[in-house]
mmCIF file of C-alpha atoms and ligand atoms in Angstrom:
data_model
loop_
_atom_site.group_PDB
_atom_site.id
_atom_site.type_symbol
_atom_site.label_atom_id
_atom_site.label_comp_id
_atom_site.label_asym_id
_atom_site.label_seq_id
_atom_site.Cartn_x
_atom_site.Cartn_y
_atom_site.Cartn_z
ATOM 1 C CA MET A 436 157.241 90.055 110.390
ATOM 2 C CA ALA A 437 159.139 86.789 110.455
ATOM 3 C CA THR A 438 155.997 84.702 109.793
ATOM 4 C CA SER A 439 154.887 86.556 106.691
ATOM 5 C CA GLU A 440 155.897 85.079 103.299
ATOM 6 C CA PRO A 441 157.877 87.290 100.906
ATOM 7 C CA ARG A 442 155.619 88.567 98.065
ATOM 8 C CA GLY A 443 157.857 87.009 95.435
ATOM 9 C CA THR A 444 157.284 83.486 96.766
ATOM 10 C CA GLU A 445 153.528 83.954 96.904
ATOM 11 C CA SER A 446 153.204 84.968 93.263
ATOM 12 C CA GLU A 447 155.657 82.282 92.131
ATOM 13 C CA GLU A 448 153.487 79.634 93.795
ATOM 14 C CA ALA A 449 150.368 80.994 92.143
ATOM 15 C CA SER A 450 151.910 80.992 88.674
ATOM 16 C CA ASN A 451 153.044 77.366 89.029
ATOM 17 C CA ASP A 452 149.549 76.368 89.955
ATOM 18 C CA SER A 453 148.303 75.075 86.570
ATOM 19 C CA PRO A 454 144.530 74.493 86.362
ATOM 20 C CA THR A 455 143.213 70.972 86.686
ATOM 21 C CA PRO A 456 141.770 69.507 83.438
ATOM 22 C CA ALA A 457 138.243 70.042 84.787
ATOM 23 C CA VAL A 458 138.901 73.737 85.346
ATOM 24 C CA ALA A 459 140.680 74.142 82.008
ATOM 25 C CA GLU A 460 137.610 72.587 80.309
ATOM 26 C CA GLN A 461 135.581 75.594 81.472
ATOM 27 C CA TYR A 462 137.876 78.046 79.682
ATOM 28 C CA ILE A 463 139.102 76.335 76.538
ATOM 29 C CA LYS A 464 136.714 76.686 73.617
ATOM 30 C CA HIS A 465 135.857 73.570 71.640
ATOM 31 C CA PRO A 466 137.571 73.734 68.247
ATOM 32 C CA LEU A 467 135.751 72.865 65.030
ATOM 33 C CA GLN A 468 137.485 70.893 62.320
ATOM 34 C CA ASN A 469 137.197 73.840 59.931
ATOM 35 C CA ARG A 470 136.989 77.601 60.201
ATOM 36 C CA TRP A 471 133.703 78.871 58.726
ATOM 37 C CA ALA A 472 132.564 82.207 57.334
ATOM 38 C CA LEU A 473 128.985 83.456 57.514
ATOM 39 C CA TRP A 474 127.864 85.734 54.675
ATOM 40 C CA TYR A 475 124.730 87.819 54.237
ATOM 41 C CA PHE A 476 123.153 88.833 50.953
ATOM 42 C CA LYS A 477 120.712 91.751 50.783
ATOM 43 C CA ASN A 478 119.030 92.397 47.494
ATOM 44 C CA ASP A 479 119.690 96.028 46.638
ATOM 45 C CA LYS A 480 118.765 96.419 42.988
ATOM 46 C CA SER A 481 121.053 99.438 42.538
ATOM 47 C CA LYS A 482 124.087 97.193 43.154
ATOM 48 C CA SER A 483 125.561 94.142 41.470
ATOM 49 C CA TRP A 484 125.000 90.648 42.865
ATOM 50 C CA THR A 485 128.586 90.518 44.171
ATOM 51 C CA GLU A 486 128.346 93.928 45.840
ATOM 52 C CA ASN A 487 125.252 92.781 47.734
ATOM 53 C CA LEU A 488 127.159 89.926 49.353
ATOM 54 C CA ARG A 489 128.727 90.788 52.715
ATOM 55 C CA LEU A 490 130.909 88.785 55.082
ATOM 56 C CA ILE A 491 129.413 88.863 58.582
ATOM 57 C CA SER A 492 131.958 86.936 60.622
ATOM 58 C CA LYS A 493 134.215 83.888 60.854
ATOM 59 C CA PHE A 494 134.425 81.318 63.644
ATOM 60 C CA ASP A 495 136.236 78.102 64.412
ATOM 61 C CA THR A 496 134.880 77.025 67.788
ATOM 62 C CA VAL A 497 131.536 75.664 68.959
ATOM 63 C CA GLU A 498 131.132 78.545 71.399
ATOM 64 C CA ASP A 499 131.768 81.218 68.752
ATOM 65 C CA PHE A 500 129.302 79.525 66.420
ATOM 66 C CA TRP A 501 126.524 79.715 69.030
ATOM 67 C CA ALA A 502 127.439 83.294 69.963
ATOM 68 C CA LEU A 503 127.011 84.278 66.313
ATOM 69 C CA TYR A 504 123.923 82.139 65.735
ATOM 70 C CA ASN A 505 122.164 83.617 68.782
ATOM 71 C CA HIS A 506 123.081 87.132 67.755
ATOM 72 C CA ILE A 507 121.581 87.146 64.257
ATOM 73 C CA GLN A 508 118.029 86.956 62.899
ATOM 74 C CA GLN A 509 116.532 83.611 62.001
ATOM 75 C CA PRO A 510 116.000 83.206 58.228
ATOM 76 C CA SER A 511 112.200 83.485 58.643
ATOM 77 C CA LYS A 512 112.692 87.053 59.961
ATOM 78 C CA LEU A 513 114.747 88.191 56.946
ATOM 79 C CA GLY A 514 113.230 90.213 54.116
ATOM 80 C CA PHE A 515 112.494 88.703 50.717
ATOM 81 C CA GLY A 516 115.556 88.505 48.510
ATOM 82 C CA CYS A 517 117.963 87.971 51.431
ATOM 83 C CA ASP A 518 120.319 85.003 51.888
ATOM 84 C CA TYR A 519 122.656 83.607 54.492
ATOM 85 C CA CYS A 520 125.616 81.562 53.294
ATOM 86 C CA LEU A 521 127.908 79.534 55.513
ATOM 87 C CA PHE A 522 131.085 78.492 53.721
ATOM 88 C CA LYS A 523 134.428 77.019 54.648
ATOM 89 C CA ASP A 524 136.941 79.801 55.161
ATOM 90 C CA GLY A 525 138.609 80.602 51.853
ATOM 91 C CA ILE A 526 135.649 79.632 49.642
ATOM 92 C CA LYS A 527 133.465 82.511 48.454
ATOM 93 C CA PRO A 528 129.741 81.660 48.288
ATOM 94 C CA MET A 529 129.578 82.031 44.523
ATOM 95 C CA TRP A 530 129.684 79.770 41.476
ATOM 96 C CA GLU A 531 132.845 81.487 40.255
ATOM 97 C CA ASP A 532 135.048 80.445 43.181
ATOM 98 C CA ASP A 533 137.647 77.849 42.125
ATOM 99 C CA ARG A 534 136.380 75.439 44.782
ATOM 100 C CA ASN A 535 132.755 75.753 43.560
ATOM 101 C CA LYS A 536 133.027 76.050 39.814
ATOM 102 C CA LEU A 537 132.993 72.299 39.107
ATOM 103 C CA GLY A 538 130.430 71.685 41.832
ATOM 104 C CA GLY A 539 126.736 71.805 42.470
ATOM 105 C CA ARG A 540 124.136 71.763 45.208
ATOM 106 C CA TRP A 541 121.594 69.602 46.957
ATOM 107 C CA LEU A 542 118.571 71.862 46.741
ATOM 108 C CA MET A 543 115.534 71.843 48.949
ATOM 109 C CA THR A 544 112.663 74.069 47.865
ATOM 110 C CA LEU A 545 110.163 74.844 50.599
ATOM 111 C CA SER A 546 106.496 75.657 50.258
ATOM 112 C CA LYS A 547 105.253 79.010 51.542
ATOM 113 C CA GLN A 548 103.749 77.312 54.624
ATOM 114 C CA GLN A 549 107.119 75.775 55.485
ATOM 115 C CA ARG A 550 108.556 79.256 56.060
ATOM 116 C CA HIS A 551 106.590 79.315 59.286
ATOM 117 C CA ASN A 552 106.947 75.632 60.213
ATOM 118 C CA ASP A 553 110.296 74.331 58.981
ATOM 119 C CA LEU A 554 112.642 76.970 57.577
ATOM 120 C CA ASP A 555 114.513 77.983 60.739
ATOM 121 C CA ARG A 556 114.710 74.404 62.033
ATOM 122 C CA TYR A 557 116.028 73.074 58.714
ATOM 123 C CA TRP A 558 118.584 75.881 58.458
ATOM 124 C CA MET A 559 119.883 75.267 61.974
ATOM 125 C CA GLU A 560 120.154 71.523 61.280
ATOM 126 C CA THR A 561 121.987 72.304 58.032
ATOM 127 C CA LEU A 562 124.485 74.489 59.904
ATOM 128 C CA LEU A 563 125.045 71.750 62.478
ATOM 129 C CA CYS A 564 125.592 69.168 59.718
ATOM 130 C CA LEU A 565 128.287 71.413 58.252
ATOM 131 C CA ILE A 566 130.203 72.479 61.333
ATOM 132 C CA GLY A 567 129.880 68.991 62.833
ATOM 133 C CA GLU A 568 131.284 67.421 59.611
ATOM 134 C CA SER A 569 128.323 65.024 59.683
ATOM 135 C CA PHE A 570 128.831 63.305 56.338
ATOM 136 C CA ASP A 571 131.897 61.205 57.244
ATOM 137 C CA GLU A 572 134.656 61.480 54.600
ATOM 138 C CA ALA A 573 132.179 63.081 52.211
ATOM 139 C CA SER A 574 132.262 66.190 54.447
ATOM 140 C CA GLU A 575 135.519 67.002 52.623
ATOM 141 C CA ASP A 576 133.424 67.648 49.514
ATOM 142 C CA VAL A 577 131.170 70.153 51.272
ATOM 143 C CA CYS A 578 131.887 73.782 50.406
ATOM 144 C CA GLY A 579 129.022 75.451 52.239
ATOM 145 C CA ALA A 580 125.294 76.003 52.512
ATOM 146 C CA VAL A 581 122.887 78.733 51.458
ATOM 147 C CA VAL A 582 119.416 79.765 52.530
ATOM 148 C CA ASN A 583 117.445 81.960 50.102
ATOM 149 C CA VAL A 584 114.377 83.784 51.430
ATOM 150 C CA ARG A 585 112.029 84.250 48.486
ATOM 151 C CA PRO A 586 108.337 85.121 47.997
ATOM 152 C CA LYS A 587 107.865 82.150 45.666
ATOM 153 C CA GLY A 588 109.210 79.728 48.316
ATOM 154 C CA ASP A 589 112.402 79.629 50.353
ATOM 155 C CA LYS A 590 115.364 77.407 49.448
ATOM 156 C CA ILE A 591 118.100 75.708 51.400
ATOM 157 C CA ALA A 592 121.062 74.115 49.641
ATOM 158 C CA ILE A 593 124.290 72.341 50.483
ATOM 159 C CA TRP A 594 127.025 73.126 47.971
ATOM 160 C CA THR A 595 129.697 70.567 47.149
ATOM 161 C CA GLY A 596 132.904 70.956 45.178
ATOM 162 C CA ASN A 597 132.689 68.474 42.314
ATOM 163 C CA CYS A 598 129.506 67.336 40.642
ATOM 164 C CA GLN A 599 131.261 64.205 39.309
ATOM 165 C CA ASN A 600 131.961 62.854 42.829
ATOM 166 C CA ARG A 601 128.873 60.688 42.794
ATOM 167 C CA ASP A 602 129.635 58.653 45.941
ATOM 168 C CA ALA A 603 130.311 61.679 48.126
ATOM 169 C CA ILE A 604 127.282 63.511 46.747
ATOM 170 C CA MET A 605 124.970 60.560 47.367
ATOM 171 C CA THR A 606 126.322 60.081 50.908
ATOM 172 C CA ILE A 607 125.684 63.747 51.644
ATOM 173 C CA GLY A 608 122.194 63.711 50.109
ATOM 174 C CA LEU A 609 121.051 60.581 51.916
ATOM 175 C CA GLN A 610 122.432 61.600 55.300
ATOM 176 C CA TYR A 611 121.156 65.154 54.952
ATOM 177 C CA LYS A 612 117.654 63.929 54.219
ATOM 178 C CA GLU A 613 117.821 61.697 57.281
ATOM 179 C CA ARG A 614 119.078 64.513 59.517
ATOM 180 C CA LEU A 615 116.204 66.736 58.429
ATOM 181 C CA ASN A 616 113.801 63.867 58.962
ATOM 182 C CA LEU A 617 112.344 64.341 55.494
ATOM 183 C CA PRO A 618 109.738 61.760 54.485
ATOM 184 C CA ILE A 619 111.133 59.130 52.079
ATOM 185 C CA LYS A 620 108.706 60.259 49.386
ATOM 186 C CA THR A 621 110.008 63.836 49.521
ATOM 187 C CA LEU A 622 112.652 64.009 46.803
ATOM 188 C CA ILE A 623 115.534 66.443 46.793
ATOM 189 C CA GLY A 624 117.661 67.005 43.724
ATOM 190 C CA TYR A 625 121.320 67.812 43.058
ATOM 191 C CA GLN A 626 122.104 70.276 40.292
ATOM 192 C CA SER A 627 125.443 71.389 38.900
ATOM 193 C CA HIS A 628 126.270 75.108 39.179
ATOM 194 C CA ASP A 629 127.072 75.000 35.494
ATOM 195 C CA ASP A 630 123.477 74.048 34.703
ATOM 196 C CA THR A 631 122.042 76.478 37.284
ATOM 197 C CA SER A 632 124.054 79.452 36.059
ATOM 198 C CA SER A 633 123.305 78.821 32.392
ATOM 199 C CA LYS A 634 119.652 77.823 32.734
ATOM 200 C CA SER A 635 117.230 79.566 30.435
ATOM 201 C CA GLY A 636 113.868 78.416 31.878
ATOM 202 C CA SER A 637 112.686 78.233 35.464
ATOM 203 C CA THR A 638 113.980 74.716 36.202
ATOM 204 C CA THR A 639 117.384 73.069 36.209
ATOM 205 C CA LYS A 640 117.747 69.349 35.596
ATOM 206 C CA ASN A 641 118.749 67.112 38.487
ATOM 207 C CA MET A 642 122.002 65.162 38.146
ATOM 208 C CA TYR A 643 121.114 63.074 41.197
ATOM 209 C CA SER A 644 118.132 62.782 43.489
ATOM 210 C CA VAL A 645 117.391 61.089 46.808
HETATM 211 P P1 LIG B 597 119.472 83.034 43.385
HETATM 212 O O1 LIG B 597 119.574 84.116 44.386
HETATM 213 O O2 LIG B 597 120.342 81.845 43.596
HETATM 214 O O3 LIG B 597 118.004 82.472 43.255
HETATM 215 O O4 LIG B 597 119.823 83.588 41.945
HETATM 216 P P2 LIG B 597 116.563 83.193 43.077
HETATM 217 O O5 LIG B 597 116.598 84.616 43.517
HETATM 218 O O6 LIG B 597 115.560 82.318 43.697
HETATM 219 O O7 LIG B 597 116.370 83.193 41.507
HETATM 220 P P3 LIG B 597 116.139 81.967 40.519
HETATM 221 O O8 LIG B 597 116.840 82.384 39.280
HETATM 222 O O9 LIG B 597 116.740 80.722 41.114
HETATM 223 O O10 LIG B 597 114.656 81.823 40.327
HETATM 224 C C1 LIG B 597 119.289 84.787 41.446
HETATM 225 C C2 LIG B 597 120.304 85.465 40.572
HETATM 226 O O11 LIG B 597 121.402 85.912 41.385
HETATM 227 C C3 LIG B 597 120.959 84.604 39.514
HETATM 228 O O12 LIG B 597 120.180 84.496 38.341
HETATM 229 C C4 LIG B 597 122.244 85.360 39.275
HETATM 230 O O13 LIG B 597 121.993 86.484 38.470
HETATM 231 C C5 LIG B 597 122.617 85.824 40.683
HETATM 232 N N1 LIG B 597 123.487 84.846 41.323
HETATM 233 C C6 LIG B 597 123.152 83.868 42.191
HETATM 234 N N2 LIG B 597 124.249 83.174 42.539
HETATM 235 C C7 LIG B 597 124.294 82.060 43.463
HETATM 236 C C8 LIG B 597 125.310 83.718 41.891
HETATM 237 C C9 LIG B 597 126.701 83.434 41.875
HETATM 238 O O14 LIG B 597 127.213 82.520 42.512
HETATM 239 N N3 LIG B 597 127.452 84.233 41.078
HETATM 240 C C10 LIG B 597 126.925 85.270 40.345
HETATM 241 N N4 LIG B 597 127.711 85.985 39.599
HETATM 242 N N5 LIG B 597 125.617 85.550 40.366
HETATM 243 C C11 LIG B 597 124.816 84.796 41.129
#
């Protein structure tokens, strides 16, 4: 019929119809500054430490982070001996990686009671500090974070790349403590991986503390 539009024109019009910014906002994921990799460690004594470490997934948007976070178990539900590690893409969560070998970690050791009260909350806040690059320029120094689920008390740590970068390390430590709302009298210590990996006793000396 004379009044009907040719099909070609109809589809051409539709394809020229670019979404308004408000509509586009609904579809475009929010990019993170870095791509991150989540690793899982399960302690199987028949295998080496490295073999027990598995990459779960990588993400580089806010939406993909939450999809992954909501899909996996909270640390408090993991078995003893298990870890999660969140590291910048390209850095393996081990002392031996080139980007870690001169570095160290801010270490928080939790009491057994805190497994129930604080562990999952602290871990989530730690993840948000990392993906949100919360430590200003010092975020550059961050390599990743690790949660260790252990019978003697769980641990959460932020790993940084160079244990001589005092200013960056102190910025990270102070802001991290504030983000977790830790009481001023609760001290956390920073230890070099060199000292941790070569320790002979049960404690490693702190290079810095806040
Ligand atoms: P751990 O899992 O960091 O702490 O290290 P855990 O289980 O609380 O033990 P503790 O020694 O702190 O009381 C346990 C062991 O895993 C280490 O002694 C190493 O043998 C091994 N291990 C841990 N890390 C982080 C590494 C690593 O980066 N590289 C290698 N090769 N081994 C590691």
